[in-house]
Tab-separated table of C-alpha atoms and ligand atoms in Angstrom:
chain	number	residue	atom	x	y	z
A	1	MET	CA	113.285	-158.936	223.546
A	2	ILE	CA	115.800	-161.442	224.942
A	3	GLY	CA	114.982	-163.107	228.255
A	4	ALA	CA	111.587	-164.414	229.341
A	5	GLY	CA	111.909	-163.754	233.065
A	6	ARG	CA	110.172	-161.336	235.437
A	7	LEU	CA	110.791	-158.148	233.444
A	8	GLY	CA	110.947	-159.547	229.883
A	9	THR	CA	107.487	-161.140	230.106
A	10	VAL	CA	105.970	-157.820	231.253
A	11	LEU	CA	107.943	-155.489	228.985
A	12	ALA	CA	107.370	-157.357	225.700
A	13	PRO	CA	103.546	-156.964	225.752
A	14	ALA	CA	103.871	-153.411	227.084
A	15	LEU	CA	106.061	-152.484	224.101
A	16	ARG	CA	103.529	-154.138	221.767
A	17	ALA	CA	100.727	-152.128	223.375
A	18	ALA	CA	102.844	-148.992	222.827
A	19	GLY	CA	102.973	-149.729	219.087
A	20	PHE	CA	106.329	-151.489	218.664
A	21	THR	CA	106.739	-154.716	216.691
A	22	VAL	CA	108.196	-157.099	219.248
A	23	HIS	CA	109.601	-160.606	218.811
A	24	GLY	CA	109.710	-162.744	221.913
A	25	PRO	CA	110.622	-162.628	224.691
A	26	LEU	CA	113.183	-165.025	223.235
A	27	GLY	CA	114.877	-167.768	225.229
A	28	ARG	CA	118.484	-168.927	225.131
A	29	GLY	CA	119.871	-169.467	221.646
A	30	GLU	CA	116.791	-167.988	219.874
A	31	THR	CA	117.524	-165.166	217.414
A	32	VAL	CA	115.405	-162.939	215.159
A	33	ARG	CA	116.802	-160.205	212.930
A	34	ALA	CA	115.635	-156.862	214.410
A	35	ASP	CA	116.500	-153.169	214.640
A	36	ILE	CA	116.862	-153.253	218.420
A	37	ALA	CA	117.654	-156.057	220.868
A	38	LEU	CA	116.621	-155.439	224.483
A	39	LEU	CA	118.326	-157.731	226.992
A	40	ALA	CA	116.097	-158.769	229.903
A	41	VAL	CA	118.621	-161.276	231.253
A	42	PRO	CA	120.393	-161.436	234.635
A	43	ASP	CA	123.182	-158.870	234.969
A	44	ALA	CA	125.852	-161.579	234.847
A	45	ALA	CA	124.527	-162.836	231.476
A	46	ILE	CA	124.482	-159.399	229.774
A	47	ALA	CA	127.990	-159.481	228.252
A	48	ASP	CA	127.477	-162.859	226.519
A	49	ALA	CA	123.893	-162.081	225.459
A	50	ALA	CA	125.007	-158.690	224.076
A	51	ALA	CA	127.827	-160.271	222.058
A	52	ALA	CA	125.294	-162.652	220.499
A	53	ALA	CA	122.693	-159.893	219.942
A	54	HIS	CA	125.144	-157.621	218.092
A	55	GLY	CA	125.159	-160.353	215.427
A	56	PHE	CA	121.478	-159.869	214.543
A	57	ALA	CA	120.396	-156.412	215.835
A	58	ARG	CA	121.453	-152.895	214.858
A	59	ARG	CA	121.307	-151.487	218.414
A	60	VAL	CA	121.558	-153.454	221.665
A	61	GLY	CA	120.366	-152.229	225.065
A	62	HIS	CA	120.037	-153.671	228.549
A	63	LEU	CA	117.582	-153.001	231.371
A	64	SER	CA	120.000	-153.132	234.282
A	65	GLY	CA	120.615	-150.226	236.640
A	66	ALA	CA	123.784	-151.851	237.963
A	67	THR	CA	125.609	-152.851	234.766
A	68	SER	CA	127.934	-150.639	232.699
A	69	LEU	CA	127.401	-149.718	229.062
A	70	ASP	CA	130.564	-151.605	228.068
A	71	ALA	CA	128.778	-154.400	226.173
A	72	VAL	CA	125.747	-152.463	224.851
A	73	ASP	CA	124.702	-149.258	223.078
A	74	PHE	CA	122.157	-148.060	225.651
A	75	ARG	CA	120.540	-148.635	229.026
A	76	LEU	CA	116.857	-148.326	229.930
A	77	HIS	CA	116.387	-149.155	233.614
A	78	PRO	CA	112.775	-149.045	234.803
A	79	LEU	CA	112.817	-147.827	238.406
A	80	GLN	CA	110.137	-150.259	239.517
A	81	THR	CA	109.860	-153.829	240.801
A	82	PHE	CA	108.378	-156.491	238.485
A	83	THR	CA	107.450	-159.993	239.573
A	84	GLY	CA	106.221	-161.039	236.109
A	85	VAL	CA	102.448	-160.698	236.612
A	86	GLU	CA	102.079	-156.947	235.896
A	87	GLY	CA	100.019	-155.625	232.975
A	88	PRO	CA	101.155	-153.342	230.124
A	89	ASP	CA	100.327	-150.208	232.168
A	90	ALA	CA	103.029	-151.074	234.708
A	91	PHE	CA	105.422	-148.535	233.165
A	92	ARG	CA	103.030	-145.554	233.285
A	93	GLY	CA	104.350	-142.794	235.537
A	94	ILE	CA	107.453	-144.631	236.765
A	95	GLY	CA	111.006	-143.334	236.397
A	96	ALA	CA	113.346	-144.858	233.819
A	97	ALA	CA	117.115	-144.261	233.986
A	98	VAL	CA	118.549	-143.900	230.500
A	99	ALA	CA	122.083	-143.663	229.154
A	100	GLY	CA	123.776	-144.283	225.821
A	101	ARG	CA	127.195	-144.539	224.239
A	102	THR	CA	126.155	-141.663	221.948
A	103	SER	CA	123.490	-139.013	222.402
A	104	ALA	CA	121.483	-140.770	219.649
A	105	ASP	CA	121.577	-143.989	221.715
A	106	GLU	CA	120.449	-142.111	224.841
A	107	HIS	CA	117.629	-140.505	222.850
A	108	LEU	CA	116.584	-143.938	221.587
A	109	ALA	CA	116.369	-145.238	225.171
A	110	ALA	CA	114.441	-142.123	226.261
A	111	ASP	CA	112.010	-142.469	223.333
A	112	ILE	CA	111.255	-146.106	224.238
A	113	ALA	CA	110.732	-145.146	227.897
A	114	THR	CA	108.445	-142.259	226.942
A	115	ALA	CA	106.402	-144.480	224.604
A	116	LEU	CA	105.795	-146.782	227.591
A	117	GLY	CA	104.508	-143.831	229.637
A	118	ALA	CA	107.613	-143.674	231.848
A	119	ARG	CA	109.559	-140.548	232.844
A	120	ALA	CA	113.051	-140.868	231.368
A	121	PHE	CA	115.900	-139.340	233.352
A	122	PRO	CA	119.653	-139.452	232.604
A	123	LEU	CA	121.961	-141.638	234.706
A	124	ASP	CA	125.716	-141.093	234.556
A	125	ASP	CA	127.321	-144.539	234.084
A	126	ALA	CA	129.981	-143.679	236.716
A	127	ARG	CA	127.258	-143.113	239.394
A	128	ARG	CA	125.228	-146.259	238.747
A	129	GLY	CA	126.521	-147.879	241.979
A	130	GLU	CA	124.878	-145.261	244.202
A	131	TYR	CA	121.770	-145.211	242.019
A	132	HIS	CA	121.240	-148.968	242.078
A	133	ALA	CA	121.946	-149.183	245.830
A	134	ALA	CA	119.229	-146.538	246.284
A	135	ALA	CA	116.819	-148.732	244.322
A	136	SER	CA	117.632	-151.729	246.531
A	137	PHE	CA	117.113	-149.693	249.707
A	138	ALA	CA	113.788	-148.449	248.315
A	139	SER	CA	112.483	-151.905	247.403
A	140	ASN	CA	114.439	-154.995	248.478
A	141	PHE	CA	115.432	-153.762	251.945
A	142	VAL	CA	111.986	-152.300	252.586
A	143	LEU	CA	110.676	-155.845	252.092
A	144	THR	CA	113.268	-157.131	254.570
A	145	VAL	CA	111.965	-154.683	257.172
A	146	LEU	CA	108.309	-155.449	256.376
A	147	ASP	CA	108.977	-159.163	256.734
A	148	ALA	CA	110.487	-158.528	260.188
A	149	ALA	CA	107.369	-156.518	261.130
A	150	GLU	CA	105.140	-159.374	259.959
A	151	GLN	CA	107.143	-161.918	261.965
A	152	LEU	CA	106.932	-159.843	265.152
A	153	ALA	CA	103.224	-159.104	264.692
A	154	GLY	CA	102.670	-162.825	264.172
A	155	ALA	CA	104.653	-163.536	267.368
A	156	SER	CA	102.334	-161.119	269.235
A	157	GLY	CA	99.353	-163.267	268.247
A	158	VAL	CA	97.842	-160.729	265.833
A	159	ARG	CA	96.160	-162.427	262.882
A	160	GLY	CA	96.083	-160.981	259.364
A	161	SER	CA	98.978	-158.725	260.249
A	162	ARG	CA	99.844	-157.700	256.666
A	163	GLU	CA	96.403	-156.132	256.197
A	164	LEU	CA	96.628	-154.433	259.601
A	165	LEU	CA	100.178	-153.156	259.097
A	166	ALA	CA	99.597	-151.952	255.516
A	167	PRO	CA	97.841	-148.624	256.398
A	168	LEU	CA	100.685	-147.772	258.802
A	169	ILE	CA	103.259	-148.579	256.134
A	170	LEU	CA	101.447	-146.665	253.377
A	171	GLN	CA	100.966	-143.559	255.571
A	172	THR	CA	104.645	-143.659	256.559
A	173	VAL	CA	105.667	-143.825	252.895
A	174	GLU	CA	103.303	-140.971	252.052
A	175	ASN	CA	104.729	-138.834	254.897
A	176	TRP	CA	108.268	-139.570	253.675
A	177	ARG	CA	107.300	-138.811	250.073
A	178	SER	CA	105.845	-135.439	250.961
A	179	ALA	CA	108.288	-134.260	253.664
A	180	GLY	CA	111.333	-136.574	253.928
A	181	ALA	CA	112.448	-138.839	256.794
A	182	THR	CA	113.476	-136.076	259.198
A	183	GLN	CA	109.964	-134.636	259.299
A	184	ALA	CA	108.173	-138.000	259.033
A	185	LEU	CA	109.929	-139.837	261.901
A	186	THR	CA	107.716	-140.615	264.922
A	187	GLY	CA	107.865	-143.307	267.633
A	188	PRO	CA	109.961	-144.053	270.728
A	189	ILE	CA	113.397	-143.203	269.282
A	190	ALA	CA	112.136	-139.804	268.075
A	191	ARG	CA	110.499	-139.196	271.498
A	192	GLY	CA	113.512	-140.385	273.504
A	193	ASP	CA	111.471	-143.142	275.218
A	194	GLU	CA	114.479	-145.355	275.884
A	195	GLU	CA	112.673	-147.862	278.144
A	196	THR	CA	110.221	-148.555	275.330
A	197	VAL	CA	113.091	-148.961	272.874
A	198	ALA	CA	114.746	-151.472	275.253
A	199	ARG	CA	111.501	-153.502	275.489
A	200	GLN	CA	111.192	-153.524	271.697
A	201	ARG	CA	114.813	-154.651	271.435
A	202	ALA	CA	114.236	-157.578	273.840
A	203	ALA	CA	111.106	-158.677	271.938
A	204	SER	CA	112.995	-158.490	268.630
A	205	ALA	CA	115.909	-160.512	270.022
A	206	SER	CA	113.519	-163.246	271.175
A	207	ALA	CA	112.327	-163.504	267.527
A	208	ASP	CA	115.961	-163.683	266.343
A	209	LEU	CA	115.742	-160.127	265.000
A	210	GLY	CA	118.059	-158.450	267.532
A	211	ASP	CA	120.873	-157.690	265.065
A	212	LEU	CA	118.457	-156.206	262.534
A	213	PHE	CA	116.827	-154.123	265.310
A	214	ASP	CA	120.238	-152.798	266.436
A	215	ALA	CA	121.296	-151.806	262.901
A	216	LEU	CA	117.969	-150.109	262.174
A	217	ALA	CA	117.779	-148.413	265.592
A	218	ALA	CA	121.305	-146.974	265.109
A	219	ALA	CA	120.384	-145.611	261.668
A	220	THR	CA	117.071	-144.276	263.029
A	221	ARG	CA	118.932	-142.412	265.816
A	222	THR	CA	120.881	-140.485	263.159
A	223	ILE	CA	117.570	-139.424	261.577
A	224	ALA	CA	116.239	-138.472	265.038
A	225	ALA	CA	119.370	-136.352	265.625
A	226	ARG	CA	118.743	-134.534	262.338
A	227	SER	CA	115.112	-134.191	263.345
A	228	ALA	CA	116.128	-132.568	266.650
A	229	GLN	CA	118.134	-129.982	264.692
A	230	HIS	CA	115.160	-129.358	262.389
A	231	PRO	CA	112.050	-130.036	264.524
A	232	PRO	CA	108.690	-130.554	262.782
A	233	THR	CA	106.790	-127.331	262.296
A	234	ASP	CA	103.268	-127.993	261.021
A	235	ARG	CA	103.378	-131.791	261.494
A	236	GLU	CA	103.304	-133.222	265.033
A	237	THR	CA	104.426	-136.729	265.983
A	238	ALA	CA	101.540	-139.179	266.174
A	239	ALA	CA	102.748	-142.704	266.962
B	301	LIG	N1	112.546	-157.731	237.896
B	301	LIG	C1	112.695	-156.463	238.199
B	301	LIG	O1	112.019	-155.960	239.108
B	301	LIG	C2	113.651	-155.600	237.424
B	301	LIG	C3	113.505	-154.201	237.540
B	301	LIG	C4	114.350	-153.368	236.824
B	301	LIG	C5	115.354	-153.924	236.027
B	301	LIG	N2	115.489	-155.294	235.960
B	301	LIG	C6	116.570	-155.815	235.110
B	301	LIG	O2	116.017	-156.681	234.130
B	301	LIG	C7	116.949	-157.721	233.825
B	301	LIG	C8	116.235	-159.064	234.001
B	301	LIG	O3	115.830	-159.180	235.356
B	301	LIG	P1	114.657	-160.197	235.754
B	301	LIG	O4	114.268	-159.824	237.143
B	301	LIG	O5	113.621	-160.256	234.698
B	301	LIG	O6	115.479	-161.569	235.793
B	301	LIG	P2	114.898	-163.054	235.787
B	301	LIG	O7	113.495	-163.075	236.273
B	301	LIG	O8	115.920	-163.878	236.497
B	301	LIG	O9	114.855	-163.450	234.253
B	301	LIG	C9	115.990	-163.551	233.472
B	301	LIG	C10	115.646	-164.413	232.264
B	301	LIG	O10	116.749	-164.399	231.356
B	301	LIG	C11	116.930	-165.731	230.882
B	301	LIG	N3	118.291	-165.827	230.364
B	301	LIG	C12	119.454	-165.928	231.043
B	301	LIG	N4	120.492	-165.931	230.167
B	301	LIG	C13	119.959	-165.846	228.927
B	301	LIG	C14	120.506	-165.798	227.606
B	301	LIG	N5	121.843	-165.855	227.405
B	301	LIG	N6	119.653	-165.692	226.541
B	301	LIG	C15	118.320	-165.629	226.728
B	301	LIG	N7	117.735	-165.679	227.961
B	301	LIG	C16	118.548	-165.774	229.039
B	301	LIG	C17	116.628	-166.575	232.082
B	301	LIG	O11	116.369	-167.884	231.675
B	301	LIG	P3	116.692	-169.138	232.649
B	301	LIG	O12	115.591	-169.115	233.658
B	301	LIG	O13	116.680	-170.275	231.738
B	301	LIG	O14	118.027	-168.864	233.273
B	301	LIG	C18	115.377	-165.876	232.617
B	301	LIG	O15	114.206	-166.284	231.943
B	301	LIG	C19	118.149	-157.543	234.767
B	301	LIG	O16	119.168	-156.840	234.096
B	301	LIG	C20	117.583	-156.672	235.879
B	301	LIG	O17	118.573	-155.852	236.481
B	301	LIG	C21	114.669	-156.131	236.630
């Protein structure tokens, strides 16, 4: 394992727990002869790290959903967020996008993912842009929205807002998971309560969140329009 950052420090012990012999995670310039080198380095460092790894490993793979296979033999992208503190079970049940230069390389990536308890699925290298953007919308941009919610709740004087907002967030995610956004959307835009939307917009602007509100409200209106074409059947709006 090359790269002792957020993912490398979690993946190395997880692979050990799954029965692999793992060296590292290794830092810059460290090398150990091995069958497989897994690169847990920033995307921009993959080409150089792969060139070095081909000198001491039989097969070289990276963990990036956004980077091509040009410099490596296979990809294994865990579809999860890692901050570096997760335990070896962090891979159980998650998706893992795999691809290889040859079908043997793709099988190798899938076998590693399966040994970790992940669900391997194929990702066409030519479609990795859409795939990785989806991952950022599902994780990074969700955090951007949650941070805005926390700021506004704080501005309202509510204390401990993350704990109070969390059940709302988790139920929304669960509704989306089970039925999709069109069925899950509630609130003033879905109801057509434009005066309420205007008040929310003014409050957001006073917290310097007006541009974010406008972009999200416009995107939410397109979901509401879809929702109007396919109104909820057994699920009524609640918020
Ligand atoms: N974290 C996630 O949630 C996540 C999820 C899925 C996939 N990934 C993928 O995993 C890979 C690593 O991401 P990360 O979040 O773990 O990044 P990270 O936290 O920034 O860690 C990268 C590590 O690589 C080291 N490094 C850089 N160049 C190196 C080289 N040439 N040789 C050895 N080590 C080198 C860095 O050391 P320095 O600090 O000294 O620069 C750092 O310790 C990326 O391809 C990313 O797309 C990450």
